[in-house]
């Protein structure tokens, strides 16, 4: 089993409840496979794929709001930040 496959298995086990995340990671790592396989020991030694598949931080917060019937609703909001190596984090908030 190659390094890419090992990381895909790790992510699938670790984030089994996140099928969209697993799909995105699978697509990205499979597209990187030719590059990683040329320098597999370097990528493995520095845990590059593990580092790019694990967020730097996850922020969860509550969002109270009033619906059309005047009832207060509470939802969760999320912000997941993966890598700030090339500058400030980008992206928005996700509500579930």
Coordinates of C-alpha atoms in Angstrom, one line a residue:
X1 CA 0.0 0.0 0.0
X2 CA 1.4 3.4 -1.0
X3 CA 1.6 6.5 1.1
X4 CA -1.5 8.1 -0.6
X5 CA -3.6 5.0 0.1
X6 CA -2.4 5.0 3.7
X7 CA -3.5 8.6 4.2
X8 CA -6.8 8.0 2.4
X9 CA -7.5 5.1 4.8
X10 CA -6.6 7.2 7.8
X11 CA -8.9 10.0 6.7
X12 CA -11.7 7.6 6.0
X13 CA -11.5 6.1 9.5
X14 CA -10.9 9.4 11.3
X15 CA -13.7 11.3 9.5
X16 CA -16.1 8.5 8.7
X17 CA -19.1 10.8 9.4
X18 CA -18.0 13.3 6.8
X19 CA -18.6 11.7 3.4
X20 CA -18.3 15.0 1.5
X21 CA -14.9 15.7 3.1
X22 CA -13.7 12.2 2.3
X23 CA -14.8 12.6 -1.3
X24 CA -12.9 15.9 -1.6
X25 CA -9.8 14.5 0.1
X26 CA -9.9 11.5 -2.2
X27 CA -10.1 13.6 -5.3
X28 CA -7.3 15.9 -4.3
X29 CA -4.9 13.2 -3.1
X30 CA -5.6 11.1 -6.3
X31 CA -4.8 14.1 -8.4
X32 CA -1.5 14.6 -6.4
X33 CA -0.7 10.8 -6.6
X34 CA 1.8 11.1 -9.5
X35 CA 3.8 13.9 -7.7
X36 CA 3.7 12.2 -4.3
X37 CA 4.8 8.8 -5.7
X38 CA 7.9 10.4 -7.3
X39 CA 9.1 11.7 -3.9
X40 CA 7.2 9.4 -1.5
X41 CA 9.8 9.2 1.2
X42 CA 10.1 13.0 1.4
X43 CA 6.3 13.4 1.7
X44 CA 6.1 10.6 4.2
X45 CA 9.1 11.8 6.3
X46 CA 7.5 15.3 6.6
X47 CA 3.9 14.0 7.0
X48 CA 2.8 16.3 4.2
X49 CA -0.5 14.6 3.4
X50 CA -1.4 14.2 7.0
X51 CA -0.8 17.9 7.5
X52 CA -2.9 19.0 4.6
X53 CA -5.8 16.8 5.6
X54 CA -6.0 17.9 9.2
X55 CA -7.3 21.5 9.9
X56 CA -5.2 24.0 11.9
X57 CA -8.3 24.9 13.8
X58 CA -12.1 24.4 13.9
X59 CA -14.4 27.0 15.3
X60 CA -18.0 26.1 16.2
X61 CA -20.5 28.7 17.4
X62 CA -24.2 29.0 17.9
X63 CA -26.4 31.3 15.8
X64 CA -29.7 32.2 17.4
X65 CA -32.3 33.7 15.1
X66 CA -36.1 34.4 15.0
X67 CA -38.1 32.6 12.3
X68 CA -41.2 33.9 10.5
X69 CA -43.5 32.6 13.3
X70 CA -41.6 34.6 15.9
X71 CA -39.9 31.4 17.4
X72 CA -36.3 31.5 18.4
X73 CA -34.2 29.0 16.5
X74 CA -30.6 28.0 17.3
X75 CA -28.3 26.6 14.7
X76 CA -24.6 25.8 14.7
X77 CA -22.1 27.6 12.6
X78 CA -18.7 26.3 11.7
X79 CA -15.4 27.7 10.5
X80 CA -12.6 25.3 9.5
X81 CA -9.2 26.7 8.8
X82 CA -6.7 24.4 7.1
X83 CA -3.5 26.3 6.2
X84 CA -2.2 29.8 6.5
X85 CA 1.1 29.2 4.9
X86 CA 0.5 31.6 2.0
X87 CA -1.4 34.2 3.9
X88 CA -4.5 34.8 5.9
X89 CA -7.2 32.1 6.0
X90 CA -9.9 32.4 3.3
X91 CA -13.4 31.2 3.2
X92 CA -16.7 31.7 4.9
X93 CA -18.9 30.3 7.5
X94 CA -21.0 27.1 7.2
X95 CA -24.3 26.7 9.0
X96 CA -25.8 23.3 9.9

